[in-house]
XYZ file of C-alpha atoms in Angstrom:
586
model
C 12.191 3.521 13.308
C 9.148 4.781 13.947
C 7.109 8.470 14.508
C 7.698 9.999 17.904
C 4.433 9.975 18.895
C 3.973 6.532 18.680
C 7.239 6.358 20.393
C 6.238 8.406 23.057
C 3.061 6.105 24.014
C 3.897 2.974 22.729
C 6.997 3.308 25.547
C 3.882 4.370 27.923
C 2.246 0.952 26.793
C 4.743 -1.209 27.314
C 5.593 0.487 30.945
C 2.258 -2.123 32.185
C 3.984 -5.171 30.523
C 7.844 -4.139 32.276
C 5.885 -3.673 35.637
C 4.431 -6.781 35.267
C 1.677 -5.743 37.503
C -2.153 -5.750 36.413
C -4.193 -2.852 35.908
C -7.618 -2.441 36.242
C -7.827 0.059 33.328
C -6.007 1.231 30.761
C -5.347 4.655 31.749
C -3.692 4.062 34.882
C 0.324 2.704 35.188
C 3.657 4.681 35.216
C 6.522 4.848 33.042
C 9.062 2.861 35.021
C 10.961 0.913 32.576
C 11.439 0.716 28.859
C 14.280 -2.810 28.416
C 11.140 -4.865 27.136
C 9.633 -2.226 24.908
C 10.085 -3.736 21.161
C 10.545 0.289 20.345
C 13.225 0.615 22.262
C 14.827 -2.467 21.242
C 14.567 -1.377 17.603
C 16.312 1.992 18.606
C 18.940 0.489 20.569
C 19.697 -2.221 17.690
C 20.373 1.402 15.563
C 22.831 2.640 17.562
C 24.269 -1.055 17.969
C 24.650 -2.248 14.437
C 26.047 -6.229 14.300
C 29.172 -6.880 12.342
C 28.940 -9.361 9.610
C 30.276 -12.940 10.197
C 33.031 -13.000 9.172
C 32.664 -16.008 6.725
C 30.496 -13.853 4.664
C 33.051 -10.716 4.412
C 34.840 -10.792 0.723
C 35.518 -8.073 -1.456
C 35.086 -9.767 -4.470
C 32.150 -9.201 -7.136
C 30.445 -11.464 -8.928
C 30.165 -10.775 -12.939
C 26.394 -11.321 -13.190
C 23.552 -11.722 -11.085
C 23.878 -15.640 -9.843
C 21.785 -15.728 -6.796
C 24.859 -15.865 -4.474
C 25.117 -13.342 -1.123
C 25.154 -9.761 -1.454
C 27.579 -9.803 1.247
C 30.035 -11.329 -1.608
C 29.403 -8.001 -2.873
C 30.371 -5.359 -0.054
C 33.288 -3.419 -0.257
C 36.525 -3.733 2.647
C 35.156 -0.511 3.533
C 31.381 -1.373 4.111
C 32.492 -4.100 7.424
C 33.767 -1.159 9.531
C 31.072 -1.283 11.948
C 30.882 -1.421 15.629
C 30.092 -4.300 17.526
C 26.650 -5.027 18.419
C 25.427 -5.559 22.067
C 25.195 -8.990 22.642
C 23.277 -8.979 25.514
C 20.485 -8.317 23.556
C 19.304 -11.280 21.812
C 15.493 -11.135 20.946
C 15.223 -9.882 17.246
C 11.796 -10.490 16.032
C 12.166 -7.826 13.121
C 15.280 -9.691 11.148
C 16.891 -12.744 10.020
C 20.192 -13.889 10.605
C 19.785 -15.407 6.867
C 22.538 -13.685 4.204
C 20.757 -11.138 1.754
C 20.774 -13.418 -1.643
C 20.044 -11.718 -5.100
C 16.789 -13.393 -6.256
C 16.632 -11.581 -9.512
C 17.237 -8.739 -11.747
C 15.521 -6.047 -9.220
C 18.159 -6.420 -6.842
C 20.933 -6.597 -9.228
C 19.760 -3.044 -9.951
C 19.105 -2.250 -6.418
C 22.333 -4.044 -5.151
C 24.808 -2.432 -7.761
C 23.483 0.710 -6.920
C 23.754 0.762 -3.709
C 27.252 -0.806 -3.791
C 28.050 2.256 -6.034
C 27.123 4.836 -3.334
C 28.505 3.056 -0.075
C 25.627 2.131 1.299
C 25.143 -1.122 3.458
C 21.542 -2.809 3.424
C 19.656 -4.157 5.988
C 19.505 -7.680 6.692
C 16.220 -9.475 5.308
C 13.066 -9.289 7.842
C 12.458 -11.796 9.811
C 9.699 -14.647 9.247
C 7.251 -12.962 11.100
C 7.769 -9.740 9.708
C 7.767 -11.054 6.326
C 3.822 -12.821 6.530
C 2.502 -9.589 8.081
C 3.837 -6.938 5.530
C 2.485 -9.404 2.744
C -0.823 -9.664 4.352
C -0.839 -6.055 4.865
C 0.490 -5.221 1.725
C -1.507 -7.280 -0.701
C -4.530 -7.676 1.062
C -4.792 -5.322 3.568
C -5.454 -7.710 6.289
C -3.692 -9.337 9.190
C -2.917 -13.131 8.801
C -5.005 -15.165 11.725
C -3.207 -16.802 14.282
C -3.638 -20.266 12.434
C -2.213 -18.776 9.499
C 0.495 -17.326 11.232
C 0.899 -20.387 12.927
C 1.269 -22.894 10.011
C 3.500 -20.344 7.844
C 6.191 -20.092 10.948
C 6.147 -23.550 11.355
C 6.819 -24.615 7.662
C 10.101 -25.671 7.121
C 10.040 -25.384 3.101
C 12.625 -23.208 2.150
C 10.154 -21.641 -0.819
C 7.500 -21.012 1.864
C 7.704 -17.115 1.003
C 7.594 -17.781 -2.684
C 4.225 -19.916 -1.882
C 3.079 -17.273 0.352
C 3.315 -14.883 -2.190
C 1.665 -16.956 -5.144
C -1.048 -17.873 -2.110
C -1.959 -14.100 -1.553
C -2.205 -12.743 -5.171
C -5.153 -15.570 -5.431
C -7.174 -14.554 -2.265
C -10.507 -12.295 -2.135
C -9.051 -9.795 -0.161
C -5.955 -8.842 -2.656
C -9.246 -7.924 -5.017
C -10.676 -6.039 -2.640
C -7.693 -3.957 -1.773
C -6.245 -3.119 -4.731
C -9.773 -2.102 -5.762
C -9.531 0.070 -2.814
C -6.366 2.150 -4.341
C -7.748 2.179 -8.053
C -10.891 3.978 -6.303
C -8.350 6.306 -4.591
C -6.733 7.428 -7.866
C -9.714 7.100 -9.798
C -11.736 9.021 -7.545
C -14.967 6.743 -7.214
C -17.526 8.808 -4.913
C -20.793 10.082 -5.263
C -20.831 13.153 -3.704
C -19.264 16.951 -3.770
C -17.092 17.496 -5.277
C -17.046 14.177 -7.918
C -20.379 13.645 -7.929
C -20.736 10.343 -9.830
C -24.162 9.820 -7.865
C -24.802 6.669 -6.007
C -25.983 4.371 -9.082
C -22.606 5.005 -11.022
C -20.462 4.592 -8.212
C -21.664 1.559 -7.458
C -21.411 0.733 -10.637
C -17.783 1.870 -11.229
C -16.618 0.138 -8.030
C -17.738 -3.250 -8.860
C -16.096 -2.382 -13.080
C -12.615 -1.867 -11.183
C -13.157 -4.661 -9.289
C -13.446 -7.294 -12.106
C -10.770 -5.739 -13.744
C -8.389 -6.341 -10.551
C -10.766 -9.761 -10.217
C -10.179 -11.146 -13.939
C -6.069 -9.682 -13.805
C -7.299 -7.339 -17.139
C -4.647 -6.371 -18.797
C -3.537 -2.700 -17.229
C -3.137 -1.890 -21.232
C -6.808 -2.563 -21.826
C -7.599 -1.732 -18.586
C -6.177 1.998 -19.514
C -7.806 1.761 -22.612
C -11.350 0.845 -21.869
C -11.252 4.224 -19.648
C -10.172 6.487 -21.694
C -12.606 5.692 -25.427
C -15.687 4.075 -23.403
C -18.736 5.975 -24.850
C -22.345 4.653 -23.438
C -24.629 5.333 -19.749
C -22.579 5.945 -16.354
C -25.222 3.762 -14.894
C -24.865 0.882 -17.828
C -20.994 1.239 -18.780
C -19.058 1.755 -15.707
C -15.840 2.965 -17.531
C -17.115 6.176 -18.860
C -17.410 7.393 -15.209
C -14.052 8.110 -15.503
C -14.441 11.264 -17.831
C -17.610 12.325 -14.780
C -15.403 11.541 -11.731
C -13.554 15.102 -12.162
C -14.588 18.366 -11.365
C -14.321 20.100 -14.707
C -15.089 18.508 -17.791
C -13.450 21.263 -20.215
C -11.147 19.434 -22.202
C -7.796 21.251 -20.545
C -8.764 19.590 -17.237
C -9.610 16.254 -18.439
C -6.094 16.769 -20.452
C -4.212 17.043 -16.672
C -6.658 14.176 -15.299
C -5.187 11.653 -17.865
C -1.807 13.384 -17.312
C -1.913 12.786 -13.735
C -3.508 9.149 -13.832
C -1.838 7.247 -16.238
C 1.265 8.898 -17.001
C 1.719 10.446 -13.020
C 2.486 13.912 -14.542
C 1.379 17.195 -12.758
C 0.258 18.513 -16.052
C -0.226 21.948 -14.856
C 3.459 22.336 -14.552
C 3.867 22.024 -18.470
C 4.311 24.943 -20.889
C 0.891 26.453 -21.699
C 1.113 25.078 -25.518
C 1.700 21.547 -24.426
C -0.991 21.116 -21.700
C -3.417 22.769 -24.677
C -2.220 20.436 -27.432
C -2.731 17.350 -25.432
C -6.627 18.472 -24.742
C -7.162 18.611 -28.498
C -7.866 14.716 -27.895
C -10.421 15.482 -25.275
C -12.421 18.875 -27.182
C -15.307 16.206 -28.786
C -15.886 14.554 -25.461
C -19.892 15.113 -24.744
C -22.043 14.944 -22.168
C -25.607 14.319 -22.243
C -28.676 13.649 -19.805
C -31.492 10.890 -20.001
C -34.820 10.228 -18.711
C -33.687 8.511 -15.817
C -32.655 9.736 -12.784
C -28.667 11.308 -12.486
C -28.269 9.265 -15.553
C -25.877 10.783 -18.008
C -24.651 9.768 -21.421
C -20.812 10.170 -22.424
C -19.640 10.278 -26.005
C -18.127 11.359 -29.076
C -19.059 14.429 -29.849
C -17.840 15.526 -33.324
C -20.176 18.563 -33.062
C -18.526 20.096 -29.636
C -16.883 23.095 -30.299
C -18.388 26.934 -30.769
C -16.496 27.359 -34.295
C -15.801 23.789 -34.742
C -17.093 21.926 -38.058
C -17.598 18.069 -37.725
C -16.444 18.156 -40.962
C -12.646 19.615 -39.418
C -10.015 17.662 -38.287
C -8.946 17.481 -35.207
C -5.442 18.981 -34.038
C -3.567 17.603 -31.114
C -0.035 17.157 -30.112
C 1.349 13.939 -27.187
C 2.691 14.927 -24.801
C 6.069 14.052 -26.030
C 6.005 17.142 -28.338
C 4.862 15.185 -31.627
C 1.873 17.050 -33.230
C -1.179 14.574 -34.596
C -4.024 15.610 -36.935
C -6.872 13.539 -36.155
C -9.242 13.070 -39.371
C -13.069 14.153 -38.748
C -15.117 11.490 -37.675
C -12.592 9.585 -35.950
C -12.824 9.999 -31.851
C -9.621 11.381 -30.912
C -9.871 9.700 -27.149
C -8.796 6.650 -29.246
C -6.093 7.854 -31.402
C -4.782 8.962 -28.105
C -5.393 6.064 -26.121
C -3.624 4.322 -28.673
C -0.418 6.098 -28.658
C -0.548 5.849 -24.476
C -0.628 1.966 -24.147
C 1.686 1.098 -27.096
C 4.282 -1.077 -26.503
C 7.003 1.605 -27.712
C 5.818 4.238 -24.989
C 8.219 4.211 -21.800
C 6.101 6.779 -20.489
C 3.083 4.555 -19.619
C 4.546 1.699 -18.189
C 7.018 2.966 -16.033
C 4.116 5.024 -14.544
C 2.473 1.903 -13.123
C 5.758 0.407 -12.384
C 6.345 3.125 -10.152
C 3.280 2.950 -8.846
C 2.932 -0.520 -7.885
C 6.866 0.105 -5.979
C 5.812 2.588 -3.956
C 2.599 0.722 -2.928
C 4.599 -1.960 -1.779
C 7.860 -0.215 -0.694
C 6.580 2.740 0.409
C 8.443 5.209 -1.273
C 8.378 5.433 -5.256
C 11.347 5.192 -7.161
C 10.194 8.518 -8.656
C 8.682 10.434 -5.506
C 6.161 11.091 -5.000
C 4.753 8.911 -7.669
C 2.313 10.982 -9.277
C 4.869 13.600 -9.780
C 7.140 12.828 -12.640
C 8.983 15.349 -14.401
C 12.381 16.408 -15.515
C 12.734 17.729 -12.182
C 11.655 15.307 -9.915
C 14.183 12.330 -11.434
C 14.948 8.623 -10.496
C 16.484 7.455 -8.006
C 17.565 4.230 -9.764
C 16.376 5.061 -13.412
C 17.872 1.859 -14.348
C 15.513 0.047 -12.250
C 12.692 1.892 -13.181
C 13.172 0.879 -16.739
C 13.612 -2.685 -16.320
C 10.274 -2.796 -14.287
C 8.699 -1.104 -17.472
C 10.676 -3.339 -19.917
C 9.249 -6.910 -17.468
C 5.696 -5.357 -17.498
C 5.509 -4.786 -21.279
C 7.177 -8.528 -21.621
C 4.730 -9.640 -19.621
C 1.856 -8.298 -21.541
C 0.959 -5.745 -19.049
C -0.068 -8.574 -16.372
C 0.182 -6.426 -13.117
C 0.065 -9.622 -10.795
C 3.618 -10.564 -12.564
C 4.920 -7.493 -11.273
C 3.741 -7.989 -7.887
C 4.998 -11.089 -7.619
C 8.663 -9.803 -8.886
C 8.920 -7.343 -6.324
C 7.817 -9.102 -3.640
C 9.821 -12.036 -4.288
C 13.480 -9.887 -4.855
C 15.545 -9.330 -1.711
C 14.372 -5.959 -2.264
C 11.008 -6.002 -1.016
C 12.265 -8.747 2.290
C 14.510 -6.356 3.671
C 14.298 -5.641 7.303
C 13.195 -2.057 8.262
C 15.729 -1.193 10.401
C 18.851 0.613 8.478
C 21.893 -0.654 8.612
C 23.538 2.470 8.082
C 22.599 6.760 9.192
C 23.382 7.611 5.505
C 20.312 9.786 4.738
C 20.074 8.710 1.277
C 19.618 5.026 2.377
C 16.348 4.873 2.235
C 16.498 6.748 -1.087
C 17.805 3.755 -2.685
C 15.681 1.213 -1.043
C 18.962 -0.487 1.304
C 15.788 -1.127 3.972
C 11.645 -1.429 4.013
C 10.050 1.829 4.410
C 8.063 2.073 8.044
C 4.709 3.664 7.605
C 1.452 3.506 9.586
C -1.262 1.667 8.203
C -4.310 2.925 6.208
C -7.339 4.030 7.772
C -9.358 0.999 6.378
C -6.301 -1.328 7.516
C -6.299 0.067 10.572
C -9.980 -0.106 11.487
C -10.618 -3.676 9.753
C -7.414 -5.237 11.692
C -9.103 -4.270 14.691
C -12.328 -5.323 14.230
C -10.615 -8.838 13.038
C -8.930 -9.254 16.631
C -12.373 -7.984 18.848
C -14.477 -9.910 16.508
C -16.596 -6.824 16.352
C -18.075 -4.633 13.490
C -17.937 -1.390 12.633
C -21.153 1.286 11.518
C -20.280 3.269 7.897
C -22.249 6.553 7.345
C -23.043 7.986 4.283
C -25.694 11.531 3.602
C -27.341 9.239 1.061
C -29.972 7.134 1.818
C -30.504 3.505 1.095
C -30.839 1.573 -0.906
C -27.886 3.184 -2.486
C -25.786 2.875 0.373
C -26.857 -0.467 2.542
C -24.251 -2.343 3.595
C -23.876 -6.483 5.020
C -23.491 -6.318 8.934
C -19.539 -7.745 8.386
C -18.709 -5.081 5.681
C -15.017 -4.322 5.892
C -13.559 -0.835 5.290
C -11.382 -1.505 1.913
C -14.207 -3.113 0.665
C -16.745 0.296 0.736
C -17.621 0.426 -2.739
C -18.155 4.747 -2.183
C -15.592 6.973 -0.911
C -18.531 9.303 0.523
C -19.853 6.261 2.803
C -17.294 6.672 5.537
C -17.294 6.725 9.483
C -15.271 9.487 11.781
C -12.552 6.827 12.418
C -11.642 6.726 8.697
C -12.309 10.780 8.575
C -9.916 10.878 11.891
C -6.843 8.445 10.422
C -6.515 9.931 7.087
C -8.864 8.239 4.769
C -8.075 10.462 1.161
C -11.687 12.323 0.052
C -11.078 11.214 -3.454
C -11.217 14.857 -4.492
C -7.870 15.024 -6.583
C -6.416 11.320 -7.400
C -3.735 11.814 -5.901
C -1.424 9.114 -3.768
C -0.835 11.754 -0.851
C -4.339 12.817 -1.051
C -3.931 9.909 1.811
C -2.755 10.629 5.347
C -0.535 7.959 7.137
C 0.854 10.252 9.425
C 0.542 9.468 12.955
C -1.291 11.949 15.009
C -1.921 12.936 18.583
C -5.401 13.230 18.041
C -4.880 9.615 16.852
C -3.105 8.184 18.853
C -5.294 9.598 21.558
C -8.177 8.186 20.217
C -6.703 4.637 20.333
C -5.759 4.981 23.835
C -8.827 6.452 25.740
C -11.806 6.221 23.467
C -14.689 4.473 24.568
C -14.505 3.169 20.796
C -11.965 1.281 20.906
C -12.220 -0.104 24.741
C -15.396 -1.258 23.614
C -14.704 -3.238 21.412
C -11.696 -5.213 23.348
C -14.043 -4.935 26.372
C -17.266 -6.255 24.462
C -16.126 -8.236 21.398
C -16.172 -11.478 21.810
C -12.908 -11.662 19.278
C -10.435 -12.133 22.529
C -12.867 -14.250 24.301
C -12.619 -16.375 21.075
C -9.146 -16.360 21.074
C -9.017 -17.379 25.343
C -11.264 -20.534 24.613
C -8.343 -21.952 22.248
C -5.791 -21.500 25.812
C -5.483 -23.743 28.478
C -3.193 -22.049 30.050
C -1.455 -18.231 30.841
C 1.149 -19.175 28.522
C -0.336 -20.033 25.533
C -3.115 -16.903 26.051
C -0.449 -14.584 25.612
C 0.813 -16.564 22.683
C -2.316 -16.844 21.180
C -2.597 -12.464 21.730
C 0.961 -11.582 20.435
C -0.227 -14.335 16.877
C -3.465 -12.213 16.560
C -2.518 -8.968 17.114
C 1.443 -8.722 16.375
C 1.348 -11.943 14.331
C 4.410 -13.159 16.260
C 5.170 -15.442 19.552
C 6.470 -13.269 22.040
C 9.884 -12.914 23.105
C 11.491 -14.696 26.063
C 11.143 -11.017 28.252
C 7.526 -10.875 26.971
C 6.530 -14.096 28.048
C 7.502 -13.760 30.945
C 5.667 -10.227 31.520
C 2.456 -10.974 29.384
C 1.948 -14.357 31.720
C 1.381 -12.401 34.492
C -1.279 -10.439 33.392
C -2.878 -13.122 31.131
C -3.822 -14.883 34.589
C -6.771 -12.792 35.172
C -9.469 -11.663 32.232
C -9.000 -8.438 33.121
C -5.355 -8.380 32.259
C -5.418 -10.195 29.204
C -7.388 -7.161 28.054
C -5.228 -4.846 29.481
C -2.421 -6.689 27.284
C -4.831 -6.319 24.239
C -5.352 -2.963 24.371
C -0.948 -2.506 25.407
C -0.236 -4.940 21.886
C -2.699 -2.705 19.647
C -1.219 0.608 20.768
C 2.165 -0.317 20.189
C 4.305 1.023 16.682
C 4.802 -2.273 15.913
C 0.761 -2.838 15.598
C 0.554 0.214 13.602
C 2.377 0.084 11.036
C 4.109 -1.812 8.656
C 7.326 -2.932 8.943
C-alpha cells in the first residue's frame, strides 16, 4: 500500500512489538517476525481479496442514483475473486458496511467504474475515516478523547456530523490557508520577495477569506483588479509574489493559478494576447520602507498612448478590445469568474479533489490541457456545475466530496487493474506534509518546535506553541520542514511539494536525537500515562494518540508487555510513529 522504504523499516519497527521483549533503545532489536506488522497485514489482505456476501451479489442496475448498494451494481463477472484468508481477522483499515451511493459524485464515479470492470474497495473503516478527515481538513490528528467519543457514537450520521464539525474548526482555516500560500506563493524572500510587512499581510488577507468562506469568485476577483499599498491592501501582492512582472509572465501566473494551465505550452500568439490584459499593470515605490504601490497604469507602454485601446484576446481564442481608460485586469477578471466559463470552476473543482483524494481528476492539477484529459470528464463537470449552483461556496464542495462514498473508500484496492486508482475505485495513500508531519508529533510529545527565518524580528516572532501550517511566511522554516519536502513557494505549483518518502527521512525519524527527544523529554506521553491505571489501557491510550485507533487483539497483547515499564512505553512510541500507517494518510 505503501512506499518501500517505509515498508522496509516500519517491518523493522514492528519486529520489537512481535518479540514482545523490551528494549532499552530504539536502535537495538532484530527482525524476527512480521504476522503483527499492520504493513504486512495490509499486503497480505492484497493478495487475499474477500469475496462478497453473497446476499449482496446481483447483477441488476438500478435506473438512477437511489442510495441503494453499489454491490447491486457489479457485474456476474466482477464476484470472481478468490477467497480471503480467514484466519486473519483484525481489519482496522475497512468496514464490513456495503458501499452505498450517497450522491451524484459516485453515480459518476460508480458508473464509470462499472463501465471499465473495475471493483472498488470497500469503505474505510471508522477509525480510518476520523483520521483522514482530521488530516485532510485540518491537518491535525484527532486527540484520543476525540477519537474516543467519535468511535463510540452509535448515530448512524456520525460521519456526516463529523464532517459539518470539521469545516467549522480553527484549524480547517489554518490549513487551507496553508495551501492558498503554497499556490499563491506568500514568502518574503528570494526569489518572491514580498518582504516581511506584505507577507504578513497577505497571509492573514487569505486567511479571512478561507475564515469568512469568501466567495472563490470574489475571492479570484479581488486578486486579480486590486490596485492600492502591498503593505495596506494585501491582495495586490499577488501581481509582486512572481518573479517577473512583464506582462507575458504575469499572463502564465494567472494561467497557471486560476485556470491550472501551463501557459507556456500555448502557441506564441495566444500566451501574448492574453498579456494584453496585464501590459498597464504598474509598479511604483513609496516613502516607506519595501513599500510598493500596484496599479493601473494607462501610461505603461514605450509606444503606447493612454489615449489607445487596449487589445487582448481569452484564452479561449475570442479577441477583446479594451476601451482606454478602462483597466483591462477587470475586463479580464470578469470574463474568468462568470458563471458561463467552465474553465474556471472546474479548475478549483479539480483542485479541491485532488487535495482530498490525492490524485486530481485532471493530473496533475495544475496541468490542464488538451493533452493531459479527464479521467471522468463527466465528473469533473458536475463538480463545476454544483460549485457555480452553489454560488462558488468552496465549503459546499468540501462537504460533497467528503460525504460521497467516494472520498470513504478504503485504501486498499480491491483489484491489480493499474488504472484503478485512475478512476478513484480506492483512497490514494500518500505521506503526510511536512507541517502535518512535524505538528502531529509535537501534539503526541507535548513538545514545541523552533522556526528559523534570515529575517529578524519583529517581522518574524512567533508564540512559543506556533504550529507549522499556521507559519504565516514560507521563508520562516526549520531543517525538518526543509528535510520532508516543505514546497519553497518559488513556482505555485501543487508538486512544488514533496511527499515522497525518503531514506534520509525516514532515517531521521528513526535515530535523530530530534525526534528521541522529544518522546524522551516531552511530557506529551507522560500526559497521556497519568490518564492509565493500568498496562492495558497505556497502550490503548498510545495506539488513540498516535494511530487514532485501539489496538488489535495481537497488539494488545504485544504492546502490554512493553507498556509495563516507562521505558517501553517509549520504546512503543517511538515503534507507533515510525510505522506507514503513522505517516501517511490512508
Amino acid at each position: 500500500m505503501f512506499g518501500s522504504s517505509v515498508v522496509m523499516f516500519g517491518l523493522v519497527v514492528w519486529v520489537v512489538a512481535e518479540s514482545g521483549s523490551e528494549v532499552s533503545s530504539p536502535t537495538t532489536g532484530s527482525a524476527t517476525a512480521e504476522k503483527a506488522s499492520p504493513v504486512a497485514a495490509v499486503e497480505r489482505d492484497r493478495r487475499d481479496r474477500r469475496l462478497r456476501e453473497d446476499a449482496l451479489v446481483r447483477p441488476d442496475v438500478p435506473a438512477s442514483h437511489s442510495g441503494q448498494s453499489l454491490a447491486l451494481d457489479l457485474p456476474d463477472t466482477m464476484h470472481d475473486l478468490e477467497t480471503f484468508d480467514t484466519e486473519w481477522t483484525d481489519r482496522p483499515f475497512e468496514s464490513e458496511s456495503p458501499v452505498h451511493a450517497h450522491n451524484s459524485i459516485d453515480d459518476l464515479v460508480f458508473r464509470n467504474l462499472i463501465e471499465r470492470g473495475i471493483e472498488p474497495a470497500k469503505l474505510c473503516s471508522d477509525e480510518t475515516f476520523l483520521r483522514r478527515v482530521y488530516i485532510d481538513l485540518l491537518g491535525t490528528l484527532p486527540t484520543v478523547d476525540e477519537t474516543t467519543r467519535f468511535l463510540d457514537d452509535r448515530d448512524e450520521r456520525k460521519r456526516a456530523k463529523l464532517i459539518d464539525a470539521v469545516l467549522q474548526r480553527d484549524e480547517y482555516v489554518d490549513y487551507i490557508t496553508m495551501k492558498w500560500c503554497d499556490i499563491l506563493r506568500v514568502k518574503a524572500e528570494f526569489p518572491i520577495n514580498l518582504w516581511p510587512n506584505a507577507a504578513q499581510a497577505y497571509h492573514h488577507w487569505i486567511h479571512e477569506s478561507v475564515k469568512t468562506n469568501r466567495r472563490y469568485d470574489e475571492f479570484a476577483f479581488e486578486l486579480l483588479t486590486a490596485s492600492g499599498s502591498n503593505f495596506r491592501t494585501p491582495q495586490v501582492n499577488f501581481y509582486r509574489a512572481m518573479q517577473s512582472k512583464e506582462p507575458i509572465a504575469i499572463a502564465q501566473t494567472v494561467a497557471l493559478t486560476f485556470l491550472c494551465e501551463r501557459a507556456e505550452k500555448w502557441p506564441t500568439e495566444r500566451l501574448e494576447g492574453m498579456s494584453g490584459f496585464f501590459s498597464k499593470v504598474g509598479y511604483k515605490p513609496t516613502g516607506e520602507w519595501k513599500e510598493e504601490i500596484v496599479f493601473y497604469d494607462a501610461r505603461r507602454g514605450e509606444t503606447a498612448s493612454p489615449n489607445d485601446p487596449v487589445a487582448a484576446v481569452y484564452p479561449n481564442g475570442v479577441k477583446a478590445i479594451i476601451p482606454a481608460g478602462e483597466d483591462p485586469r477587470r475586463v479580464f477578471a470578469s470574463w474568468l469568474v462568470h458563471e458561463k466559463n467552465p474553465w474556471f470552476a472546474r479548475a478549483i473543482a479539480n483542485r479541491v479533489w485532488f487535495w482530498l483524494l490525492g490524485r486530481g481528476i485532471v493530473d496533475p492539477p495544475d496541468d490542464v490541457g488538451p493533452e493531459n484529459p479527464a479521467s471522468n470528464l463527466e465528473l469533473l463537470n458536475h463538480l463545476a456545475d454544483d460549485l457555480i449552483a452553489a454560488d462558488f461556496d468552496l465549503k459546499h464542495l468540501f462537504r460533497e466530496i467528503l460525504n460521497s462514498s467516494t472520498y470513504q473508500l478504503s485504501c486498499i484496492p480491491a483489484t491489480e487493474d493499474p488504472d484503478a486508482g485512475v478512476h478513484f475505485a480506492h483512497y490514494h495513500p500518500r505521506r503526510l506534509d511536512a507541517e502535518v508531519l512535524i505538528d502531529a508529533i509535537c501534539q503526541i510529545t507535548g513538545t514545541t518546535e523552533v522556526y528559523m527565518s534570515i529575517i529578524p524580528e519583529p517581522f518574524t516572532f512567533l508564540p512559543d506553541h506556533q504550529r507549522a501550517i499556521a507559519l504565516p511566511d514560507g521563508s520562516i522554516t526549520s531543517s525538518f520542514l526543509e528535510t520532508f519536502g516543505r514546497p519553497a513557494r518559488d513556482t505555485g505549483m501543487e508538486l512544488e511539494r514533496n511527499n515522497r518518502l525518503t531514506a534520509g527521512q525516514a532515517l531521521h525519524l528513526l535515530n535523530s536525537n530530534h525526534i528521541r527527544d522529544k518522546l524522551k523529554q516531552g511530557p506529551g506521553i507522560k500526559e497521556l500515562l497519568r490518564q492509565a491505571i493500568n498496562s492495558t489501557q497505556t497502550a490503548e491510550i498510545l495506539y488513540l494518540a498516535i494511530l487514532s485507533r485501539r489496538p488489535t487483539e495481537t497488539e494488545r497483547m504485544t504492546a502490554e508487555e512493553l507498556c509495563r515499564s516507562h521505558e517501553g512505553t517509549r520504546d512503543l512510541a517511538w515503534a507507533l510513529v515510525n510505522t506507514d500507517e503513522f505517516l501517511f494518510r490512508h
